Coordinates of C-alpha atoms in Angstrom, one line a residue:
M1 CA 108.6 78.3 112.6
D2 CA 112.3 79.2 112.2
N3 CA 112.2 81.6 115.2
D4 CA 110.5 78.9 117.3
K5 CA 113.4 76.5 116.7
H6 CA 115.8 78.8 118.5
L7 CA 113.8 78.8 121.7
K8 CA 114.2 75.1 122.3
G9 CA 117.3 74.1 124.3
T10 CA 118.2 70.9 122.5
T11 CA 119.2 69.5 119.1
T12 CA 117.3 66.7 117.3
V13 CA 118.0 65.3 113.8
G14 CA 116.0 63.2 111.4
I15 CA 117.3 61.7 108.1
V16 CA 115.2 60.0 105.4
C17 CA 117.2 57.2 103.9
S18 CA 116.7 54.8 101.0
D19 CA 116.0 51.9 103.3
G20 CA 114.6 53.6 106.4
V21 CA 115.0 56.6 108.7
V22 CA 117.5 57.7 111.3
L23 CA 116.4 59.8 114.4
A24 CA 119.0 61.2 116.7
T25 CA 119.2 63.6 119.7
E26 CA 121.7 64.7 122.3
K27 CA 120.9 64.0 126.0
R28 CA 121.1 67.3 127.8
A29 CA 118.0 68.9 129.3
T30 CA 118.2 72.6 130.4
M31 CA 116.1 75.0 132.4
G32 CA 117.5 78.4 131.2
N33 CA 121.3 78.2 132.0
F34 CA 120.8 75.3 134.4
I35 CA 121.6 71.8 133.2
A36 CA 118.6 69.9 134.6
S37 CA 119.5 66.4 133.3
K38 CA 122.5 64.8 131.5
T39 CA 120.5 61.7 130.5
A40 CA 117.3 63.1 129.2
K41 CA 115.2 60.8 126.9
K42 CA 114.2 62.7 123.7
I43 CA 113.4 59.8 121.4
Y44 CA 110.2 57.7 122.0
Q45 CA 109.0 54.6 120.2
I46 CA 105.3 55.2 119.5
D47 CA 104.6 52.3 117.2
D48 CA 106.5 49.2 116.0
L49 CA 108.3 51.0 113.3
V50 CA 107.7 54.7 114.3
G51 CA 109.7 57.0 116.6
M52 CA 109.3 60.6 117.7
T53 CA 111.9 63.1 118.8
T54 CA 110.9 65.9 121.2
A55 CA 112.2 69.4 121.7
G56 CA 110.7 71.9 124.2
S57 CA 108.7 71.2 127.3
V58 CA 109.4 67.7 128.7
G59 CA 106.0 67.5 130.4
D60 CA 104.1 68.5 127.3
A61 CA 106.1 66.1 125.2
Q62 CA 105.5 63.1 127.5
Q63 CA 101.8 63.9 127.5
L64 CA 101.7 63.8 123.7
V65 CA 103.8 60.5 123.7
R66 CA 101.2 58.9 125.9
M67 CA 98.3 60.1 123.9
I68 CA 99.6 59.2 120.5
S69 CA 100.9 55.8 121.7
V70 CA 97.4 54.8 122.9
E71 CA 95.8 56.1 119.7
S72 CA 98.3 54.0 117.7
K73 CA 97.5 50.8 119.6
L74 CA 93.7 51.4 119.3
Y75 CA 94.0 51.9 115.6
K76 CA 95.9 48.6 115.3
M77 CA 93.3 46.8 117.3
R78 CA 90.4 48.1 115.2
R79 CA 91.9 47.9 111.8
Q80 CA 94.4 44.9 112.2
E81 CA 97.1 47.1 110.7
S82 CA 99.4 49.9 111.8
I83 CA 98.4 53.5 111.2
T84 CA 100.5 55.3 108.6
I85 CA 103.0 57.8 109.7
K86 CA 101.1 60.5 107.8
G87 CA 98.0 59.4 109.7
L88 CA 99.8 59.6 113.0
T89 CA 101.1 63.1 112.1
T90 CA 97.7 64.3 111.1
L91 CA 96.3 63.1 114.4
L92 CA 99.1 64.9 116.4
S93 CA 98.6 68.0 114.3
N94 CA 94.9 68.1 115.2
I95 CA 95.7 67.6 118.9
L96 CA 98.3 70.5 118.8
G97 CA 96.0 72.7 116.8
G98 CA 93.2 72.1 119.3
Q99 CA 95.4 73.5 122.1
R100 CA 96.0 76.7 120.2
Y101 CA 95.0 79.0 123.1
F102 CA 97.0 76.9 125.6
P103 CA 99.7 75.5 123.4
L104 CA 101.8 72.5 124.1
M105 CA 105.3 74.0 123.8
V106 CA 107.0 71.3 121.7
Q107 CA 108.6 70.8 118.3
L108 CA 108.4 67.2 117.1
L109 CA 109.9 64.9 114.5
I110 CA 108.0 61.8 113.7
G111 CA 109.7 59.2 111.5
G112 CA 109.6 55.6 110.6
V113 CA 108.6 53.1 107.9
D114 CA 105.1 52.1 106.9
K115 CA 103.4 50.6 103.8
N116 CA 104.3 53.7 101.8
G117 CA 108.0 53.5 102.7
P118 CA 110.3 55.7 104.9
A119 CA 109.0 59.1 106.0
I120 CA 109.7 61.9 108.5
F121 CA 107.4 64.8 109.4
S122 CA 108.1 67.8 111.5
L123 CA 105.4 69.5 113.7
D124 CA 105.4 72.8 115.6
A125 CA 103.5 73.8 118.7
M126 CA 100.5 75.2 116.6
G127 CA 100.1 72.0 114.7
G128 CA 102.0 73.0 111.6
N129 CA 102.9 69.9 109.7
I130 CA 105.7 69.5 107.1
E131 CA 106.9 66.3 105.4
E132 CA 110.7 66.3 105.3
T133 CA 112.1 64.5 102.2
K134 CA 115.8 64.6 103.1
A135 CA 117.2 65.8 106.4
V136 CA 115.8 68.0 109.2
A137 CA 117.1 69.4 112.5
T138 CA 115.2 71.1 115.4
G139 CA 116.1 72.9 118.5
S140 CA 118.7 75.5 119.6
G141 CA 121.6 73.6 118.0
S142 CA 119.8 73.2 114.6
P143 CA 121.8 75.9 112.7
M144 CA 125.0 74.1 113.3
A145 CA 123.5 70.7 112.6
Y146 CA 122.0 72.0 109.3
G147 CA 125.5 73.1 108.2
V148 CA 126.7 69.5 108.3
L149 CA 123.4 67.9 107.0
E150 CA 123.2 70.1 103.9
D151 CA 126.9 69.6 103.1
R152 CA 126.9 65.8 103.4
Y153 CA 123.4 64.5 102.7
H154 CA 123.1 62.8 99.3
E155 CA 120.4 61.0 97.3
G156 CA 120.3 57.3 98.0
I157 CA 121.9 57.5 101.4
N158 CA 121.3 54.3 103.5
V159 CA 120.6 54.0 107.2
E160 CA 124.3 53.1 108.1
E161 CA 125.5 56.3 106.3
G162 CA 122.6 58.2 107.8
M163 CA 123.5 57.1 111.3
E164 CA 127.0 58.4 110.8
L165 CA 125.8 61.7 109.3
A166 CA 123.3 62.2 112.2
I167 CA 126.0 61.7 114.8
R168 CA 128.4 64.0 112.9
A169 CA 125.7 66.7 112.8
L170 CA 124.9 66.4 116.5
Y171 CA 128.6 66.3 117.4
N172 CA 129.1 69.7 115.6
A173 CA 126.0 71.2 117.3
M174 CA 127.1 70.1 120.7
K175 CA 130.5 71.9 120.2
R176 CA 128.8 75.2 119.6
D177 CA 125.4 75.1 121.5
S178 CA 125.6 75.2 125.3
A179 CA 122.1 73.7 125.6
S180 CA 123.1 70.6 123.8
G181 CA 125.5 67.9 125.1
N182 CA 126.1 64.9 127.3
G183 CA 126.0 62.1 124.7
I184 CA 124.0 61.1 121.7
D185 CA 121.0 58.9 121.4
V186 CA 120.4 57.3 117.9
V187 CA 117.6 55.2 116.5
K188 CA 117.5 53.6 113.1
I189 CA 114.3 52.2 111.7
T190 CA 114.0 49.9 108.7
A191 CA 111.1 47.9 107.3
D192 CA 112.2 45.1 109.6
S193 CA 113.1 46.6 112.9
Y194 CA 113.3 49.6 115.3
N195 CA 116.8 49.7 116.7
R196 CA 118.2 51.9 119.4
I197 CA 122.0 52.1 118.8
E198 CA 124.2 51.0 121.7
T199 CA 126.4 53.7 123.3
G200 CA 129.5 51.8 122.4
E201 CA 128.7 51.8 118.7
V202 CA 127.9 55.6 118.9
D203 CA 131.3 56.1 120.6
K204 CA 133.1 54.3 117.9
I205 CA 131.6 56.5 115.2
L206 CA 132.5 59.6 117.3
E207 CA 136.1 58.4 117.6
N208 CA 136.4 58.3 113.9
L209 CA 135.1 61.8 113.5
N210 CA 138.0 63.3 115.7

């Protein structure tokens, strides 16, 4: 799984907080050495209080987003409640595992808040499924991001602190990884809301890091 991380030209970060989760990515999409997009979307809302970050093939990721969003809605219609994050992750893991001979080339983070509290899971292209209890990074810039996350993460961190930490981790990754860059996208999820952070607020935090 570690070797797979280095093949993805991006950086995504997930942080489990005391009162929710933070998901963050940079916005650059690459095709080899070519920068294909500077405004790529890599965080998708797949349920009211659940988000998913994507690294790898954009087409494969978007296909999975469509599938899992529909399954989430169907579950809610049938059961009159949202599927748990672990349930969503198991479903995605089964989909990825079923494609073993024609794998969907993605690495995913799924995070949010459900009746069991905040949670983040990471999945690889073969359907490998790991619950992350603190902080996690994927993609080609993840070694740099992990350096910051492991140094500054602490027990009891809240979503405001987690948001600043995620931005700091991505900022450092973007300085060293040519496949990462062109701005930062951040989502914070609590038991009450799913919020995509405005660019101006991200910029203010970045200014304080310099």
